[in-house]
mmCIF file of N, CA and C in Angstrom:
data_model
loop_
_atom_site.group_PDB
_atom_site.id
_atom_site.type_symbol
_atom_site.label_atom_id
_atom_site.label_comp_id
_atom_site.label_asym_id
_atom_site.label_seq_id
_atom_site.Cartn_x
_atom_site.Cartn_y
_atom_site.Cartn_z
ATOM 1 N N MET A 1 112.951 138.132 161.550
ATOM 2 C CA MET A 1 113.563 139.233 162.264
ATOM 3 C C MET A 1 113.268 140.569 161.583
ATOM 4 N N ASN A 2 113.044 140.561 160.290
ATOM 5 C CA ASN A 2 112.702 141.801 159.601
ATOM 6 C C ASN A 2 111.400 142.385 160.133
ATOM 7 N N TYR A 3 110.492 141.488 160.492
ATOM 8 C CA TYR A 3 109.204 141.944 161.000
ATOM 9 C C TYR A 3 109.407 142.738 162.293
ATOM 10 N N ILE A 4 110.196 142.229 163.207
ATOM 11 C CA ILE A 4 110.430 142.898 164.489
ATOM 12 C C ILE A 4 111.136 144.238 164.271
ATOM 13 N N LYS A 5 112.090 144.270 163.372
ATOM 14 C CA LYS A 5 112.778 145.531 163.073
ATOM 15 C C LYS A 5 111.803 146.529 162.457
ATOM 16 N N GLY A 6 110.933 146.045 161.595
ATOM 17 C CA GLY A 6 109.920 146.910 160.975
ATOM 18 C C GLY A 6 108.966 147.477 162.012
ATOM 19 N N VAL A 7 108.560 146.635 162.958
ATOM 20 C CA VAL A 7 107.669 147.106 164.023
ATOM 21 C C VAL A 7 108.377 148.161 164.860
ATOM 22 N N ALA A 8 109.629 147.909 165.207
ATOM 23 C CA ALA A 8 110.392 148.869 166.010
ATOM 24 C C ALA A 8 110.522 150.205 165.271
ATOM 25 N N ASN A 9 110.791 150.157 163.978
ATOM 26 C CA ASN A 9 110.896 151.396 163.186
ATOM 27 C C ASN A 9 109.568 152.145 163.138
ATOM 28 N N GLU A 10 108.477 151.420 162.979
ATOM 29 C CA GLU A 10 107.156 152.061 162.937
ATOM 30 C C GLU A 10 106.793 152.662 164.291
ATOM 31 N N MET A 11 107.164 151.992 165.369
ATOM 32 C CA MET A 11 106.860 152.504 166.706
ATOM 33 C C MET A 11 107.602 153.808 166.991
ATOM 34 N N LYS A 12 108.748 154.002 166.363
ATOM 35 C CA LYS A 12 109.485 155.255 166.528
ATOM 36 C C LYS A 12 108.751 156.412 165.863
ATOM 37 N N LYS A 13 107.911 156.124 164.873
ATOM 38 C CA LYS A 13 107.176 157.154 164.142
ATOM 39 C C LYS A 13 105.865 157.551 164.831
ATOM 40 N N VAL A 14 105.470 156.793 165.827
ATOM 41 C CA VAL A 14 104.192 157.028 166.496
ATOM 42 C C VAL A 14 104.266 158.317 167.309
ATOM 43 N N THR A 15 103.221 159.132 167.197
ATOM 44 C CA THR A 15 103.105 160.330 168.022
ATOM 45 C C THR A 15 102.219 159.982 169.205
ATOM 46 N N TRP A 16 102.815 159.896 170.372
ATOM 47 C CA TRP A 16 102.078 159.505 171.565
ATOM 48 C C TRP A 16 101.386 160.724 172.161
ATOM 49 N N PRO A 17 100.193 160.526 172.723
ATOM 50 C CA PRO A 17 99.497 161.662 173.336
ATOM 51 C C PRO A 17 100.218 162.107 174.612
ATOM 52 N N THR A 18 100.052 163.395 174.919
ATOM 53 C CA THR A 18 100.632 163.913 176.148
ATOM 54 C C THR A 18 99.795 163.443 177.338
ATOM 55 N N LEU A 19 100.318 163.642 178.529
ATOM 56 C CA LEU A 19 99.584 163.270 179.740
ATOM 57 C C LEU A 19 98.272 164.051 179.828
ATOM 58 N N ARG A 20 98.315 165.326 179.466
ATOM 59 C CA ARG A 20 97.104 166.154 179.501
ATOM 60 C C ARG A 20 96.051 165.618 178.533
ATOM 61 N N GLU A 21 96.458 165.272 177.318
ATOM 62 C CA GLU A 21 95.516 164.707 176.339
ATOM 63 C C GLU A 21 94.953 163.382 176.827
ATOM 64 N N THR A 22 95.799 162.547 177.396
ATOM 65 C CA THR A 22 95.354 161.245 177.906
ATOM 66 C C THR A 22 94.321 161.432 179.007
ATOM 67 N N ASN A 23 94.567 162.372 179.912
ATOM 68 C CA ASN A 23 93.601 162.649 180.981
ATOM 69 C C ASN A 23 92.281 163.148 180.409
ATOM 70 N N ARG A 24 92.356 164.046 179.433
ATOM 71 C CA ARG A 24 91.137 164.591 178.823
ATOM 72 C C ARG A 24 90.342 163.474 178.146
ATOM 73 N N TYR A 25 91.003 162.627 177.392
ATOM 74 C CA TYR A 25 90.314 161.524 176.712
ATOM 75 C C TYR A 25 89.725 160.539 177.711
ATOM 76 N N THR A 26 90.468 160.275 178.774
ATOM 77 C CA THR A 26 89.986 159.343 179.793
ATOM 78 C C THR A 26 88.715 159.868 180.444
ATOM 79 N N TRP A 27 88.714 161.144 180.831
ATOM 80 C CA TRP A 27 87.526 161.719 181.455
ATOM 81 C C TRP A 27 86.362 161.812 180.476
ATOM 82 N N THR A 28 86.654 162.058 179.222
ATOM 83 C CA THR A 28 85.597 162.080 178.213
ATOM 84 C C THR A 28 84.924 160.712 178.121
ATOM 85 N N VAL A 29 85.720 159.670 178.115
ATOM 86 C CA VAL A 29 85.177 158.306 178.048
ATOM 87 C C VAL A 29 84.361 157.996 179.300
ATOM 88 N N ILE A 30 84.880 158.349 180.468
ATOM 89 C CA ILE A 30 84.169 158.069 181.711
ATOM 90 C C ILE A 30 82.824 158.791 181.744
ATOM 91 N N VAL A 31 82.804 160.061 181.372
ATOM 92 C CA VAL A 31 81.554 160.830 181.369
ATOM 93 C C VAL A 31 80.562 160.250 180.364
ATOM 94 N N MET A 32 81.038 159.894 179.177
ATOM 95 C CA MET A 32 80.132 159.326 178.170
ATOM 96 C C MET A 32 79.577 157.980 178.614
ATOM 97 N N VAL A 33 80.385 157.172 179.265
ATOM 98 C CA VAL A 33 79.903 155.881 179.772
ATOM 99 C C VAL A 33 78.804 156.104 180.800
ATOM 100 N N ILE A 34 78.993 157.068 181.691
ATOM 101 C CA ILE A 34 77.972 157.357 182.704
ATOM 102 C C ILE A 34 76.691 157.859 182.040
ATOM 103 N N ILE A 35 76.813 158.790 181.116
ATOM 104 C CA ILE A 35 75.632 159.341 180.435
ATOM 105 C C ILE A 35 74.884 158.250 179.673
ATOM 106 N N LEU A 36 75.603 157.449 178.913
ATOM 107 C CA LEU A 36 74.940 156.393 178.131
ATOM 108 C C LEU A 36 74.359 155.312 179.036
ATOM 109 N N SER A 37 75.024 155.008 180.141
ATOM 110 C CA SER A 37 74.480 154.026 181.089
ATOM 111 C C SER A 37 73.149 154.520 181.654
ATOM 112 N N LEU A 38 73.105 155.778 182.041
ATOM 113 C CA LEU A 38 71.851 156.342 182.553
ATOM 114 C C LEU A 38 70.761 156.338 181.488
ATOM 115 N N TYR A 39 71.130 156.703 180.266
ATOM 116 C CA TYR A 39 70.159 156.706 179.168
ATOM 117 C C TYR A 39 69.565 155.312 178.948
ATOM 118 N N PHE A 40 70.429 154.311 178.858
ATOM 119 C CA PHE A 40 69.935 152.958 178.598
ATOM 120 C C PHE A 40 69.182 152.387 179.796
ATOM 121 N N ALA A 41 69.583 152.739 181.002
ATOM 122 C CA ALA A 41 68.852 152.280 182.186
ATOM 123 C C ALA A 41 67.450 152.883 182.204
ATOM 124 N N LEU A 42 67.345 154.177 181.930
ATOM 125 C CA LEU A 42 66.029 154.819 181.906
ATOM 126 C C LEU A 42 65.158 154.295 180.770
ATOM 127 N N THR A 43 65.766 154.085 179.613
ATOM 128 C CA THR A 43 65.021 153.531 178.478
ATOM 129 C C THR A 43 64.526 152.121 178.796
ATOM 130 N N ASP A 44 65.379 151.305 179.396
ATOM 131 C CA ASP A 44 64.995 149.952 179.782
ATOM 132 C C ASP A 44 63.853 149.987 180.794
ATOM 133 N N PHE A 45 63.958 150.869 181.778
ATOM 134 C CA PHE A 45 62.904 151.003 182.781
ATOM 135 C C PHE A 45 61.587 151.417 182.135
ATOM 136 N N ALA A 46 61.650 152.386 181.216
ATOM 137 C CA ALA A 46 60.433 152.864 180.557
ATOM 138 C C ALA A 46 59.786 151.755 179.732
ATOM 139 N N PHE A 47 60.572 151.020 178.979
ATOM 140 C CA PHE A 47 60.008 149.927 178.187
ATOM 141 C C PHE A 47 59.464 148.815 179.080
ATOM 142 N N ASP A 48 60.121 148.550 180.185
ATOM 143 C CA ASP A 48 59.632 147.542 181.132
ATOM 144 C C ASP A 48 58.259 147.942 181.665
ATOM 145 N N ARG A 49 58.125 149.211 182.054
ATOM 146 C CA ARG A 49 56.842 149.687 182.569
ATOM 147 C C ARG A 49 55.765 149.647 181.471
ATOM 148 N N LEU A 50 56.141 150.036 180.248
ATOM 149 C CA LEU A 50 55.190 150.028 179.135
ATOM 150 C C LEU A 50 54.714 148.614 178.834
ATOM 151 N N ILE A 51 55.630 147.681 178.750
ATOM 152 C CA ILE A 51 55.256 146.283 178.457
ATOM 153 C C ILE A 51 54.418 145.709 179.581
ATOM 154 N N SER A 52 54.787 146.007 180.822
ATOM 155 C CA SER A 52 53.984 145.520 181.966
ATOM 156 C C SER A 52 52.579 146.089 181.913
ATOM 157 N N TRP A 53 52.457 147.351 181.576
ATOM 158 C CA TRP A 53 51.153 147.992 181.482
ATOM 159 C C TRP A 53 50.331 147.365 180.354
ATOM 160 N N LEU A 54 50.981 147.109 179.192
ATOM 161 C CA LEU A 54 50.262 146.514 178.060
ATOM 162 C C LEU A 54 49.814 145.097 178.373
ATOM 163 N N VAL A 55 50.628 144.338 179.080
ATOM 164 C CA VAL A 55 50.273 142.954 179.419
ATOM 165 C C VAL A 55 49.087 142.931 180.405
ATOM 166 N N ASN A 56 49.022 143.893 181.280
ATOM 167 C CA ASN A 56 47.960 143.918 182.304
ATOM 168 C C ASN A 56 46.686 144.583 181.813
ATOM 169 N N LEU A 57 46.596 144.965 180.541
ATOM 170 C CA LEU A 57 45.402 145.606 180.009
ATOM 171 C C LEU A 57 44.218 144.659 179.862
ATOM 172 N N LYS A 58 44.470 143.382 179.790
ATOM 173 C CA LYS A 58 43.408 142.396 179.543
ATOM 174 C C LYS A 58 42.196 142.675 180.348
#
């Protein structure tokens, strides 16, 4: 039971983000996911084309 009381006491000390901060962080994550997805998709496409070109050089 000491563990649960300790957790409850620690949770009272937590500084929770405001709604505005949460929205900002959420949109930052969404934008970064989109940017990185596009980057990796384009990189994958470029390497696919390069490897296909190298294989067909024979």
